[in-house]
PDB file of N, CA and C in Angstrom:
ATOM      1  N   GLU A   1      57.975-125.627-209.306  1.00  0.00           N
ATOM      2  CA  GLU A   1      57.933-126.444-208.132  1.00  0.00           C
ATOM      3  C   GLU A   1      58.740-127.722-208.250  1.00  0.00           C
ATOM      4  N   ARG A   2      58.846-128.270-209.467  1.00  0.00           N
ATOM      5  CA  ARG A   2      59.646-129.458-209.664  1.00  0.00           C
ATOM      6  C   ARG A   2      60.081-129.541-211.132  1.00  0.00           C
ATOM      7  N   ALA A   3      61.131-130.282-211.363  1.00  0.00           N
ATOM      8  CA  ALA A   3      61.638-130.555-212.703  1.00  0.00           C
ATOM      9  C   ALA A   3      61.830-132.036-212.830  1.00  0.00           C
ATOM     10  N   SER A   4      61.736-132.521-214.058  1.00  0.00           N
ATOM     11  CA  SER A   4      61.974-133.946-214.306  1.00  0.00           C
ATOM     12  C   SER A   4      63.211-134.026-215.256  1.00  0.00           C
ATOM     13  N   THR A   5      64.045-135.002-215.005  1.00  0.00           N
ATOM     14  CA  THR A   5      65.250-135.176-215.830  1.00  0.00           C
ATOM     15  C   THR A   5      65.411-136.659-216.225  1.00  0.00           C
ATOM     16  N   GLY A   6      66.259-136.893-217.184  1.00  0.00           N
ATOM     17  CA  GLY A   6      66.519-138.244-217.641  1.00  0.00           C
ATOM     18  C   GLY A   6      67.607-138.259-218.676  1.00  0.00           C
ATOM     19  N   TYR A   7      67.957-139.442-219.111  1.00  0.00           N
ATOM     20  CA  TYR A   7      69.023-139.577-220.114  1.00  0.00           C
ATOM     21  C   TYR A   7      68.783-140.862-220.883  1.00  0.00           C
ATOM     22  N   VAL A   8      69.195-140.855-222.126  1.00  0.00           N
ATOM     23  CA  VAL A   8      69.211-142.040-222.966  1.00  0.00           C
ATOM     24  C   VAL A   8      70.573-141.962-223.670  1.00  0.00           C
ATOM     25  N   LEU A   9      71.410-142.964-223.422  1.00  0.00           N
ATOM     26  CA  LEU A   9      72.752-142.955-224.002  1.00  0.00           C
ATOM     27  C   LEU A   9      72.910-144.122-224.961  1.00  0.00           C
ATOM     28  N   ALA A  10      73.659-143.921-226.030  1.00  0.00           N
ATOM     29  CA  ALA A  10      74.025-145.014-226.926  1.00  0.00           C
ATOM     30  C   ALA A  10      74.849-146.041-226.157  1.00  0.00           C
ATOM     31  N   ARG A  11      74.729-147.284-226.521  1.00  0.00           N
ATOM     32  CA  ARG A  11      75.388-148.364-225.757  1.00  0.00           C
ATOM     33  C   ARG A  11      76.894-148.156-225.669  1.00  0.00           C
ATOM     34  N   ASP A  12      77.535-147.583-226.673  1.00  0.00           N
ATOM     35  CA  ASP A  12      78.977-147.386-226.597  1.00  0.00           C
ATOM     36  C   ASP A  12      79.382-146.269-225.630  1.00  0.00           C
ATOM     37  N   ALA A  13      78.406-145.554-225.110  1.00  0.00           N
ATOM     38  CA  ALA A  13      78.680-144.479-224.110  1.00  0.00           C
ATOM     39  C   ALA A  13      78.411-144.958-222.692  1.00  0.00           C
ATOM     40  N   TRP A  14      77.955-146.173-222.525  1.00  0.00           N
ATOM     41  CA  TRP A  14      77.668-146.706-221.198  1.00  0.00           C
ATOM     42  C   TRP A  14      78.967-146.939-220.434  1.00  0.00           C
ATOM     43  N   GLY A  15      78.881-146.746-219.117  1.00  0.00           N
ATOM     44  CA  GLY A  15      79.980-147.069-218.220  1.00  0.00           C
ATOM     45  C   GLY A  15      81.120-146.086-218.236  1.00  0.00           C
ATOM     46  N   LYS A  16      80.895-144.928-218.815  1.00  0.00           N
ATOM     47  CA  LYS A  16      81.965-143.884-218.898  1.00  0.00           C
ATOM     48  C   LYS A  16      81.721-142.667-218.018  1.00  0.00           C
ATOM     49  N   GLY A  17      80.636-142.722-217.203  1.00  0.00           N
ATOM     50  CA  GLY A  17      80.361-141.641-216.297  1.00  0.00           C
ATOM     51  C   GLY A  17      79.569-140.505-216.849  1.00  0.00           C
ATOM     52  N   TYR A  18      79.151-140.596-218.158  1.00  0.00           N
ATOM     53  CA  TYR A  18      78.378-139.541-218.756  1.00  0.00           C
ATOM     54  C   TYR A  18      77.063-139.271-218.086  1.00  0.00           C
ATOM     55  N   ALA A  19      76.329-140.316-217.731  1.00  0.00           N
ATOM     56  CA  ALA A  19      75.020-140.176-217.114  1.00  0.00           C
ATOM     57  C   ALA A  19      75.166-139.500-215.756  1.00  0.00           C
ATOM     58  N   THR A  20      76.125-139.924-214.954  1.00  0.00           N
ATOM     59  CA  THR A  20      76.338-139.325-213.672  1.00  0.00           C
ATOM     60  C   THR A  20      76.713-137.834-213.796  1.00  0.00           C
ATOM     61  N   GLU A  21      77.591-137.541-214.748  1.00  0.00           N
ATOM     62  CA  GLU A  21      78.003-136.152-214.958  1.00  0.00           C
ATOM     63  C   GLU A  21      76.803-135.289-215.405  1.00  0.00           C
ATOM     64  N   CYS A  22      76.013-135.811-216.295  1.00  0.00           N
ATOM     65  CA  CYS A  22      74.838-135.057-216.746  1.00  0.00           C
ATOM     66  C   CYS A  22      73.822-134.838-215.636  1.00  0.00           C
ATOM     67  N   LEU A  23      73.574-135.908-214.868  1.00  0.00           N
ATOM     68  CA  LEU A  23      72.588-135.803-213.789  1.00  0.00           C
ATOM     69  C   LEU A  23      73.053-134.814-212.713  1.00  0.00           C
ATOM     70  N   ARG A  24      74.334-134.798-212.394  1.00  0.00           N
ATOM     71  CA  ARG A  24      74.856-133.854-211.406  1.00  0.00           C
ATOM     72  C   ARG A  24      74.709-132.422-211.948  1.00  0.00           C
ATOM     73  N   ALA A  25      74.954-132.223-213.249  1.00  0.00           N
ATOM     74  CA  ALA A  25      74.829-130.915-213.852  1.00  0.00           C
ATOM     75  C   ALA A  25      73.346-130.458-213.790  1.00  0.00           C
ATOM     76  N   MET A  26      72.406-131.386-214.015  1.00  0.00           N
ATOM     77  CA  MET A  26      71.012-131.011-213.913  1.00  0.00           C
ATOM     78  C   MET A  26      70.587-130.661-212.509  1.00  0.00           C
ATOM     79  N   LEU A  27      71.146-131.341-211.519  1.00  0.00           N
ATOM     80  CA  LEU A  27      70.858-131.017-210.137  1.00  0.00           C
ATOM     81  C   LEU A  27      71.406-129.656-209.760  1.00  0.00           C
ATOM     82  N   ASP A  28      72.608-129.352-210.273  1.00  0.00           N
ATOM     83  CA  ASP A  28      73.176-128.024-210.034  1.00  0.00           C
ATOM     84  C   ASP A  28      72.339-126.927-210.693  1.00  0.00           C
ATOM     85  N   LEU A  29      71.899-127.177-211.892  1.00  0.00           N
ATOM     86  CA  LEU A  29      71.026-126.224-212.573  1.00  0.00           C
ATOM     87  C   LEU A  29      69.756-126.029-211.836  1.00  0.00           C
ATOM     88  N   ALA A  30      69.124-127.075-211.370  1.00  0.00           N
ATOM     89  CA  ALA A  30      67.876-126.992-210.598  1.00  0.00           C
ATOM     90  C   ALA A  30      68.089-126.165-209.312  1.00  0.00           C
ATOM     91  N   ALA A  31      69.184-126.422-208.637  1.00  0.00           N
ATOM     92  CA  ALA A  31      69.480-125.670-207.416  1.00  0.00           C
ATOM     93  C   ALA A  31      69.628-124.194-207.702  1.00  0.00           C
ATOM     94  N   ARG A  32      70.374-123.839-208.783  1.00  0.00           N
ATOM     95  CA  ARG A  32      70.591-122.447-209.128  1.00  0.00           C
ATOM     96  C   ARG A  32      69.289-121.760-209.603  1.00  0.00           C
ATOM     97  N   ALA A  33      68.377-122.580-210.152  1.00  0.00           N
ATOM     98  CA  ALA A  33      67.125-122.013-210.610  1.00  0.00           C
ATOM     99  C   ALA A  33      66.073-121.978-209.543  1.00  0.00           C
ATOM    100  N   GLY A  34      66.396-122.508-208.367  1.00  0.00           N
ATOM    101  CA  GLY A  34      65.470-122.491-207.218  1.00  0.00           C
ATOM    102  C   GLY A  34      64.370-123.570-207.309  1.00  0.00           C
ATOM    103  N   VAL A  35      64.618-124.594-208.076  1.00  0.00           N
ATOM    104  CA  VAL A  35      63.684-125.716-208.238  1.00  0.00           C
ATOM    105  C   VAL A  35      63.909-126.647-207.049  1.00  0.00           C
ATOM    106  N   PRO A  36      62.921-126.878-206.162  1.00  0.00           N
ATOM    107  CA  PRO A  36      63.180-127.630-204.951  1.00  0.00           C
ATOM    108  C   PRO A  36      63.146-129.152-205.100  1.00  0.00           C
ATOM    109  N   LEU A  37      62.567-129.658-206.200  1.00  0.00           N
ATOM    110  CA  LEU A  37      62.407-131.101-206.364  1.00  0.00           C
ATOM    111  C   LEU A  37      62.704-131.516-207.799  1.00  0.00           C
ATOM    112  N   VAL A  38      63.531-132.553-207.910  1.00  0.00           N
ATOM    113  CA  VAL A  38      63.822-133.141-209.248  1.00  0.00           C
ATOM    114  C   VAL A  38      63.352-134.548-209.237  1.00  0.00           C
ATOM    115  N   THR A  39      62.656-134.966-210.277  1.00  0.00           N
ATOM    116  CA  THR A  39      62.178-136.358-210.384  1.00  0.00           C
ATOM    117  C   THR A  39      62.843-137.016-211.599  1.00  0.00           C
ATOM    118  N   ALA A  40      62.856-138.355-211.564  1.00  0.00           N
ATOM    119  CA  ALA A  40      63.424-139.103-212.687  1.00  0.00           C
ATOM    120  C   ALA A  40      62.715-140.482-212.707  1.00  0.00           C
ATOM    121  N   GLU A  41      62.764-141.093-213.869  1.00  0.00           N
ATOM    122  CA  GLU A  41      62.206-142.427-214.038  1.00  0.00           C
ATOM    123  C   GLU A  41      63.277-143.298-214.677  1.00  0.00           C
ATOM    124  N   CYS A  42      63.215-144.610-214.384  1.00  0.00           N
ATOM    125  CA  CYS A  42      64.152-145.502-215.120  1.00  0.00           C
ATOM    126  C   CYS A  42      63.457-146.873-215.291  1.00  0.00           C
ATOM    127  N   HIS A  43      63.876-147.546-216.334  1.00  0.00           N
ATOM    128  CA  HIS A  43      63.362-148.913-216.577  1.00  0.00           C
ATOM    129  C   HIS A  43      63.678-149.762-215.409  1.00  0.00           C
ATOM    130  N   ALA A  44      62.715-150.577-214.942  1.00  0.00           N
ATOM    131  CA  ALA A  44      62.909-151.364-213.752  1.00  0.00           C
ATOM    132  C   ALA A  44      64.048-152.391-213.848  1.00  0.00           C
ATOM    133  N   ALA A  45      64.393-152.837-215.049  1.00  0.00           N
ATOM    134  CA  ALA A  45      65.430-153.813-215.178  1.00  0.00           C
ATOM    135  C   ALA A  45      66.804-153.248-215.449  1.00  0.00           C
ATOM    136  N   HIS A  46      66.921-151.898-215.504  1.00  0.00           N
ATOM    137  CA  HIS A  46      68.208-151.303-215.806  1.00  0.00           C
ATOM    138  C   HIS A  46      68.936-150.920-214.503  1.00  0.00           C
ATOM    139  N   ALA A  47      69.730-151.851-213.993  1.00  0.00           N
ATOM    140  CA  ALA A  47      70.404-151.635-212.705  1.00  0.00           C
ATOM    141  C   ALA A  47      71.425-150.496-212.776  1.00  0.00           C
ATOM    142  N   ALA A  48      72.085-150.299-213.918  1.00  0.00           N
ATOM    143  CA  ALA A  48      73.106-149.228-214.014  1.00  0.00           C
ATOM    144  C   ALA A  48      72.441-147.888-213.829  1.00  0.00           C
ATOM    145  N   SER A  49      71.250-147.665-214.413  1.00  0.00           N
ATOM    146  CA  SER A  49      70.558-146.391-214.257  1.00  0.00           C
ATOM    147  C   SER A  49      70.103-146.168-212.787  1.00  0.00           C
ATOM    148  N   ARG A  50      69.669-147.227-212.125  1.00  0.00           N
ATOM    149  CA  ARG A  50      69.353-147.129-210.707  1.00  0.00           C
ATOM    150  C   ARG A  50      70.558-146.725-209.901  1.00  0.00           C
ATOM    151  N   ARG A  51      71.730-147.258-210.223  1.00  0.00           N
ATOM    152  CA  ARG A  51      72.947-146.953-209.495  1.00  0.00           C
ATOM    153  C   ARG A  51      73.349-145.483-209.687  1.00  0.00           C
ATOM    154  N   VAL A  52      73.162-144.933-210.906  1.00  0.00           N
ATOM    155  CA  VAL A  52      73.440-143.551-211.165  1.00  0.00           C
ATOM    156  C   VAL A  52      72.512-142.672-210.295  1.00  0.00           C
ATOM    157  N   LEU A  53      71.238-142.985-210.287  1.00  0.00           N
ATOM    158  CA  LEU A  53      70.272-142.216-209.446  1.00  0.00           C
ATOM    159  C   LEU A  53      70.621-142.301-208.010  1.00  0.00           C
ATOM    160  N   ASP A  54      70.995-143.495-207.521  1.00  0.00           N
ATOM    161  CA  ASP A  54      71.402-143.683-206.104  1.00  0.00           C
ATOM    162  C   ASP A  54      72.608-142.822-205.805  1.00  0.00           C
ATOM    163  N   LYS A  55      73.620-142.890-206.684  1.00  0.00           N
ATOM    164  CA  LYS A  55      74.885-142.140-206.506  1.00  0.00           C
ATOM    165  C   LYS A  55      74.635-140.638-206.411  1.00  0.00           C
ATOM    166  N   CYS A  56      73.607-140.164-207.085  1.00  0.00           N
ATOM    167  CA  CYS A  56      73.328-138.740-207.118  1.00  0.00           C
ATOM    168  C   CYS A  56      72.277-138.344-206.081  1.00  0.00           C
ATOM    169  N   GLY A  57      71.994-139.251-205.164  1.00  0.00           N
ATOM    170  CA  GLY A  57      71.149-138.921-204.004  1.00  0.00           C
ATOM    171  C   GLY A  57      69.637-139.018-204.212  1.00  0.00           C
ATOM    172  N   PHE A  58      69.219-139.655-205.279  1.00  0.00           N
ATOM    173  CA  PHE A  58      67.782-139.814-205.451  1.00  0.00           C
ATOM    174  C   PHE A  58      67.246-140.963-204.625  1.00  0.00           C
ATOM    175  N   GLN A  59      65.993-140.826-204.236  1.00  0.00           N
ATOM    176  CA  GLN A  59      65.324-141.876-203.467  1.00  0.00           C
ATOM    177  C   GLN A  59      64.217-142.480-204.308  1.00  0.00           C
ATOM    178  N   GLN A  60      64.121-143.834-204.280  1.00  0.00           N
ATOM    179  CA  GLN A  60      63.036-144.498-205.057  1.00  0.00           C
ATOM    180  C   GLN A  60      61.730-144.258-204.377  1.00  0.00           C
ATOM    181  N   GLU A  61      60.728-143.903-205.176  1.00  0.00           N
ATOM    182  CA  GLU A  61      59.374-143.718-204.659  1.00  0.00           C
ATOM    183  C   GLU A  61      58.717-145.105-204.532  1.00  0.00           C
ATOM    184  N   PRO A  62      57.685-145.243-203.673  1.00  0.00           N
ATOM    185  CA  PRO A  62      57.089-146.548-203.472  1.00  0.00           C
ATOM    186  C   PRO A  62      56.208-147.009-204.639  1.00  0.00           C
ATOM    187  N   THR A  63      55.917-146.147-205.576  1.00  0.00           N
ATOM    188  CA  THR A  63      55.036-146.519-206.644  1.00  0.00           C
ATOM    189  C   THR A  63      55.817-146.807-207.946  1.00  0.00           C
ATOM    190  N   THR A  64      55.233-147.558-208.839  1.00  0.00           N
ATOM    191  CA  THR A  64      55.795-147.778-210.163  1.00  0.00           C
ATOM    192  C   THR A  64      54.670-147.450-211.182  1.00  0.00           C
ATOM    193  N   ARG A  65      55.084-147.396-212.421  1.00  0.00           N
ATOM    194  CA  ARG A  65      54.108-147.234-213.479  1.00  0.00           C
ATOM    195  C   ARG A  65      54.664-147.930-214.689  1.00  0.00           C
ATOM    196  N   GLN A  66      53.925-147.856-215.793  1.00  0.00           N
ATOM    197  CA  GLN A  66      54.398-148.450-217.035  1.00  0.00           C
ATOM    198  C   GLN A  66      54.456-147.398-218.146  1.00  0.00           C
ATOM    199  N   MET A  67      55.410-147.595-219.033  1.00  0.00           N
ATOM    200  CA  MET A  67      55.521-146.716-220.190  1.00  0.00           C
ATOM    201  C   MET A  67      56.197-147.509-221.327  1.00  0.00           C
ATOM    202  N   VAL A  68      56.053-147.008-222.538  1.00  0.00           N
ATOM    203  CA  VAL A  68      56.684-147.668-223.669  1.00  0.00           C
ATOM    204  C   VAL A  68      58.064-147.128-223.905  1.00  0.00           C
ATOM    205  N   PHE A  69      59.006-147.981-224.075  1.00  0.00           N
ATOM    206  CA  PHE A  69      60.358-147.609-224.424  1.00  0.00           C
ATOM    207  C   PHE A  69      60.545-148.027-225.849  1.00  0.00           C
ATOM    208  N   PRO A  70      60.377-147.098-226.835  1.00  0.00           N
ATOM    209  CA  PRO A  70      60.377-147.498-228.249  1.00  0.00           C
ATOM    210  C   PRO A  70      61.613-148.231-228.689  1.00  0.00           C
ATOM    211  N   ASN A  71      62.732-148.011-228.034  1.00  0.00           N
ATOM    212  CA  ASN A  71      63.951-148.709-228.385  1.00  0.00           C
ATOM    213  C   ASN A  71      64.009-150.149-227.891  1.00  0.00           C
ATOM    214  N   LEU A  72      63.074-150.488-227.012  1.00  0.00           N
ATOM    215  CA  LEU A  72      63.040-151.863-226.426  1.00  0.00           C
ATOM    216  C   LEU A  72      61.866-152.694-226.953  1.00  0.00           C
ATOM    217  N   SER A  73      60.655-152.084-226.974  1.00  0.00           N
ATOM    218  CA  SER A  73      59.470-152.852-227.300  1.00  0.00           C
ATOM    219  C   SER A  73      58.279-151.880-227.467  1.00  0.00           C
ATOM    220  N   VAL A  74      57.271-152.326-228.155  1.00  0.00           N
ATOM    221  CA  VAL A  74      56.057-151.563-228.226  1.00  0.00           C
ATOM    222  C   VAL A  74      55.132-151.848-227.065  1.00  0.00           C
ATOM    223  N   ASP A  75      55.494-152.852-226.268  1.00  0.00           N
ATOM    224  CA  ASP A  75      54.699-153.187-225.055  1.00  0.00           C
ATOM    225  C   ASP A  75      55.167-152.339-223.877  1.00  0.00           C
ATOM    226  N   PRO A  76      54.224-151.886-223.059  1.00  0.00           N
ATOM    227  CA  PRO A  76      54.600-151.136-221.853  1.00  0.00           C
ATOM    228  C   PRO A  76      55.524-151.927-220.954  1.00  0.00           C
ATOM    229  N   GLN A  77      56.466-151.193-220.366  1.00  0.00           N
ATOM    230  CA  GLN A  77      57.446-151.796-219.490  1.00  0.00           C
ATOM    231  C   GLN A  77      57.338-151.130-218.080  1.00  0.00           C
ATOM    232  N   ASP A  78      57.757-151.847-217.026  1.00  0.00           N
ATOM    233  CA  ASP A  78      57.735-151.284-215.688  1.00  0.00           C
ATOM    234  C   ASP A  78      58.752-150.173-215.567  1.00  0.00           C
ATOM    235  N   VAL A  79      58.363-149.120-214.886  1.00  0.00           N
ATOM    236  CA  VAL A  79      59.216-147.930-214.666  1.00  0.00           C
ATOM    237  C   VAL A  79      59.260-147.641-213.185  1.00  0.00           C
ATOM    238  N   LEU A  80      60.463-147.403-212.672  1.00  0.00           N
ATOM    239  CA  LEU A  80      60.650-146.974-211.255  1.00  0.00           C
ATOM    240  C   LEU A  80      60.685-145.454-211.222  1.00  0.00           C
ATOM    241  N   LEU A  81      60.145-144.894-210.204  1.00  0.00           N
ATOM    242  CA  LEU A  81      60.062-143.459-210.021  1.00  0.00           C
ATOM    243  C   LEU A  81      61.031-143.050-208.905  1.00  0.00           C
ATOM    244  N   PHE A  82      61.754-141.960-209.118  1.00  0.00           N
ATOM    245  CA  PHE A  82      62.753-141.465-208.153  1.00  0.00           C
ATOM    246  C   PHE A  82      62.542-139.971-207.959  1.00  0.00           C
ATOM    247  N   SER A  83      62.999-139.440-206.795  1.00  0.00           N
ATOM    248  CA  SER A  83      62.951-137.994-206.585  1.00  0.00           C
ATOM    249  C   SER A  83      64.082-137.582-205.671  1.00  0.00           C
ATOM    250  N   ARG A  84      64.390-136.303-205.726  1.00  0.00           N
ATOM    251  CA  ARG A  84      65.422-135.769-204.846  1.00  0.00           C
ATOM    252  C   ARG A  84      65.120-134.300-204.581  1.00  0.00           C
ATOM    253  N   ARG A  85      65.186-133.928-203.321  1.00  0.00           N
ATOM    254  CA  ARG A  85      65.095-132.529-202.941  1.00  0.00           C
ATOM    255  C   ARG A  85      66.419-131.858-203.263  1.00  0.00           C
ATOM    256  N   VAL A  86      66.348-130.592-203.694  1.00  0.00           N
ATOM    257  CA  VAL A  86      67.553-129.900-204.199  1.00  0.00           C
ATOM    258  C   VAL A  86      67.713-128.612-203.446  1.00  0.00           C
ATOM    259  N   GLY A  87      68.960-128.396-203.047  1.00  0.00           N
ATOM    260  CA  GLY A  87      69.352-127.064-202.488  1.00  0.00           C
ATOM    261  C   GLY A  87      68.749-126.699-201.143  1.00  0.00           C
ATOM    262  N   PHE A  88      68.183-127.615-200.417  1.00  0.00           N
ATOM    263  CA  PHE A  88      67.588-127.253-199.153  1.00  0.00           C
ATOM    264  C   PHE A  88      68.024-128.192-198.080  1.00  0.00           C
TER     265      PHE A  88
END
């Protein structure tokens, strides 16, 4: 019924289009597999990740939640939720 996707890239890979390319490939895979909904999460302060999700047609959900990003802190951080209908 739905799939979840995401990415974590090393800092030296930022800004080279890899996240957009990977996300588009995941959307294509979901469409070919007949998965109607793809969801994603991103750290609330990471504007570049939000731009990638926007570019790929994701819509931000009205809710947020918290999760731990071990590479940033042991404290929970705000997370934005996104989704996109696929292939319909």
